[in-house]
Amino acid sequence: MNVLHSFVNRADRMKTNNNESYVLSANSPADMEEWVKVIRRVILSPFGGGIFGQKLDETMRHERRLDSSGCGTTSTGSRTSSRGSRRQAPIIVENCVEFIRTHGGLSEEGLFRLPGHANEVKELQDSYDMGDRPVFPGTTDVHTVASLLKGYLRELPEPVIPFDQYEPLISSAKLLSANMTDDINDKKIAESQKLFNEQLKLLPQSNFELLRYICRFLDEVQLHSSVNKMDVSNLAMVFGPNIMRSKQEDPMLMMADASYVQEVMKQFISNHKIFFPDNPELNPAAPSIPDVAVD
């Protein structure tokens, strides 16, 4: 079902493909845009659209069905080779990562820190929300694609690290920071990392796999930090708030926890080989996720 909309005097006229027309009125353009996004998500999500603001599990269920039919495509327009294998991240995430890798993004100074072209980001977002799988032109600015990726993560209704894991991970980061200020002791650090690992085991499968995918890619990005100026600390600062946040939208709390959110992301990026097993089919809820050894 196609949904068309045009904005006139804060009224939004939406028309379906069977010529039914609805007029919505909002108090502001921002409210109007939210209405459109919600309605678009309800109507188009069964067809692969409305992914911005859609639950991660819903997106992954649809895209794995798409993969099984052999209909998935990459950012360059080629078909995915996911038939017979299990997709680890949403198509939009894989497409953005692939484009950044293949178009010099790893060497782009300020990658993920500098903003892309807002209009182009919005056009790409709308295209994905309509159920399309746009092919990024080779001339697309990598910062635009990077902004699209961050925007997708930011708009998940529940972040990649769910709300229930926020406080335990912040507490673990505080413990780790306290240990770092004392005499550095490998046992203390390992104990702190074990707490991180215990929370990872509680993540839903799709969340665990997406977090692993992102952290492995960000480790790849930081390997080029001498050129792109994005070391682990900078990447953690940028991605932390997009990956985990408190359910309480309290600016003061966000400021107080900012350094600990950054520390959590630093740990996951720097120690991704410890925290995330190589087996892509591993169920993170199972006890087979290796614990960090404590002497």
XYZ file of C-alpha atoms in Angstrom, residues 45-260:
216
model
C 5.987 -2.350 8.303
C 4.472 -5.602 6.927
C 6.134 -4.743 3.611
C 9.560 -3.876 5.015
C 8.938 -0.159 5.553
C 8.646 2.036 8.601
C 11.951 0.788 9.991
C 12.881 4.076 11.670
C 11.312 3.778 15.095
C 10.416 0.119 14.558
C 11.355 -2.524 17.123
C 14.579 -4.296 16.193
C 13.054 -7.773 16.460
C 10.267 -6.835 14.043
C 12.757 -5.528 11.502
C 14.929 -8.623 11.764
C 12.007 -11.027 11.442
C 10.886 -9.389 8.204
C 14.378 -9.125 6.743
C 15.228 -12.740 7.489
C 12.071 -13.738 5.640
C 13.226 -11.500 2.794
C 16.619 -13.203 2.822
C 15.038 -16.648 2.678
C 13.275 -15.603 -0.518
C 16.552 -14.355 -2.003
C 15.309 -10.773 -2.353
C 17.830 -8.921 -0.194
C 20.149 -6.358 -1.802
C 23.278 -4.504 -0.782
C 24.030 -0.791 -0.991
C 25.560 -1.365 -4.431
C 22.458 -3.106 -5.754
C 23.814 -6.665 -5.749
C 21.838 -9.434 -4.106
C 22.864 -10.514 -0.646
C 24.297 -13.966 -0.107
C 22.321 -14.483 3.083
C 20.340 -17.471 1.782
C 21.349 -20.334 4.025
C 22.949 -18.030 6.578
C 21.440 -15.904 9.308
C 21.441 -12.129 8.974
C 23.254 -10.484 11.879
C 22.167 -6.855 11.399
C 19.360 -4.940 9.662
C 19.854 -4.314 5.947
C 20.218 -0.576 6.499
C 23.085 -1.153 8.943
C 24.877 -3.577 6.630
C 24.395 -1.261 3.649
C 25.806 1.734 5.514
C 28.804 -0.228 6.798
C 29.501 -1.699 3.354
C 29.344 1.731 1.707
C 31.674 3.288 4.284
C 34.180 0.457 3.825
C 34.172 0.534 0.026
C 34.114 4.310 -0.498
C 37.094 5.420 1.551
C 35.112 6.092 4.698
C 37.587 4.408 7.029
C 40.124 7.081 6.114
C 37.651 9.981 6.278
C 38.591 12.440 9.002
C 35.840 12.869 11.581
C 33.879 9.798 10.463
C 30.702 9.575 12.616
C 31.611 12.866 14.295
C 30.973 15.240 11.393
C 27.347 15.487 10.178
C 26.200 14.537 6.700
C 23.962 16.532 4.388
C 20.673 16.799 6.291
C 18.461 16.792 3.179
C 20.154 13.703 1.754
C 19.944 11.905 5.095
C 16.211 12.670 5.230
C 15.671 11.446 1.660
C 17.454 8.169 2.370
C 15.551 7.734 5.627
C 12.228 8.315 3.860
C 13.204 5.829 1.167
C 13.936 3.095 3.712
C 10.764 3.974 5.593
C 8.742 3.481 2.398
C 10.096 -0.067 2.150
C 12.683 0.663 -0.544
C 16.277 -0.531 -0.425
C 18.000 2.461 -2.025
C 21.301 2.026 -3.793
C 23.676 4.715 -2.562
C 25.198 6.541 -5.557
C 28.978 6.410 -5.547
C 29.020 10.187 -5.126
C 27.147 10.012 -1.821
C 29.088 11.652 1.002
C 30.252 9.038 3.523
C 29.302 11.424 6.339
C 25.722 11.328 5.041
C 25.713 7.525 5.190
C 27.335 7.607 8.637
C 24.625 10.007 9.838
C 21.950 7.693 8.428
C 23.393 4.792 10.413
C 23.514 6.787 13.649
C 19.989 8.058 13.039
C 18.634 4.528 12.642
C 20.204 3.415 15.919
C 19.049 6.551 17.716
C 15.417 6.094 16.654
C 15.040 2.509 17.831
C 12.156 2.617 20.354
C 14.314 0.617 22.732
C 18.074 0.969 22.241
C 20.408 -1.808 21.152
C 21.292 -2.245 24.828
C 17.800 -2.507 26.354
C 16.609 -0.302 29.189
C 16.837 -3.162 31.714
C 20.587 -3.473 31.129
C 21.295 0.264 31.429
C 21.654 0.587 35.204
C 23.637 -2.645 35.706
C 26.087 -1.634 32.966
C 26.459 1.882 34.362
C 27.186 0.350 37.782
C 29.776 -1.943 36.195
C 31.393 1.038 34.463
C 31.543 2.914 37.767
C 33.214 -0.067 39.403
C 35.707 -0.314 36.564
C 36.472 3.410 36.765
C 36.999 3.137 40.526
C 39.364 0.219 40.014
C 41.311 2.228 37.463
C 41.855 5.046 39.960
C 43.161 2.599 42.553
C 46.232 0.454 42.076
C 45.599 -1.169 38.712
C 44.960 -4.802 39.401
C 44.247 -7.331 36.653
C 41.911 -9.234 38.940
C 39.815 -6.132 39.680
C 39.583 -5.275 35.990
C 38.613 -8.856 35.151
C 35.902 -8.776 37.832
C 34.468 -5.610 36.310
C 34.560 -7.086 32.821
C 32.820 -10.197 34.080
C 29.905 -7.992 35.169
C 29.725 -6.581 31.636
C 29.714 -10.099 30.261
C 26.874 -11.181 32.544
C 24.699 -8.376 31.183
C 25.528 -9.309 27.592
C 24.122 -12.767 28.246
C 20.759 -11.154 29.025
C 20.469 -9.343 25.696
C 17.863 -10.567 23.211
C 19.433 -12.442 20.300
C 18.915 -9.675 17.732
C 20.304 -7.025 20.077
C 23.369 -9.088 20.895
C 24.130 -9.769 17.245
C 23.672 -6.136 16.217
C 25.868 -4.915 19.089
C 28.556 -7.408 18.110
C 28.343 -6.328 14.456
C 28.680 -2.639 15.359
C 31.516 -3.109 17.849
C 33.541 -5.184 15.409
C 33.085 -2.533 12.734
C 33.996 0.295 15.115
C 37.160 -1.571 16.056
C 37.941 -1.639 12.342
C 37.323 2.127 12.182
C 39.661 2.888 15.091
C 42.482 0.989 13.387
C 42.594 3.959 10.983
C 42.512 6.576 13.754
C 45.849 8.058 12.687
C 44.010 9.260 9.575
C 40.337 9.550 10.554
C 41.067 10.932 14.053
C 38.435 8.609 15.526
C 40.060 6.499 18.211
C 38.144 4.224 20.568
C 37.361 7.041 22.999
C 35.956 9.285 20.276
C 33.878 6.484 18.763
C 32.570 5.508 22.197
C 31.609 9.111 22.883
C 29.659 9.323 19.611
C 28.014 5.896 19.668
C 27.417 5.430 23.388
C 24.234 7.558 23.555
C 22.927 5.906 20.370
C 23.500 2.397 21.719
C 22.342 2.734 25.330
C 20.232 5.236 27.227
C 18.096 5.389 30.331
C 14.350 5.005 30.071
C 14.158 8.247 32.058
C 14.668 11.098 29.620
C 16.384 13.259 32.210
C 19.054 15.645 30.831
C 20.782 15.828 34.216
C 20.991 12.040 34.423
C 22.332 11.882 30.877
C 25.084 14.328 31.752
C 25.946 12.511 34.981
C 26.156 9.132 33.235
C 27.837 10.301 30.011
C 31.359 9.251 30.972
C 30.134 5.828 32.122
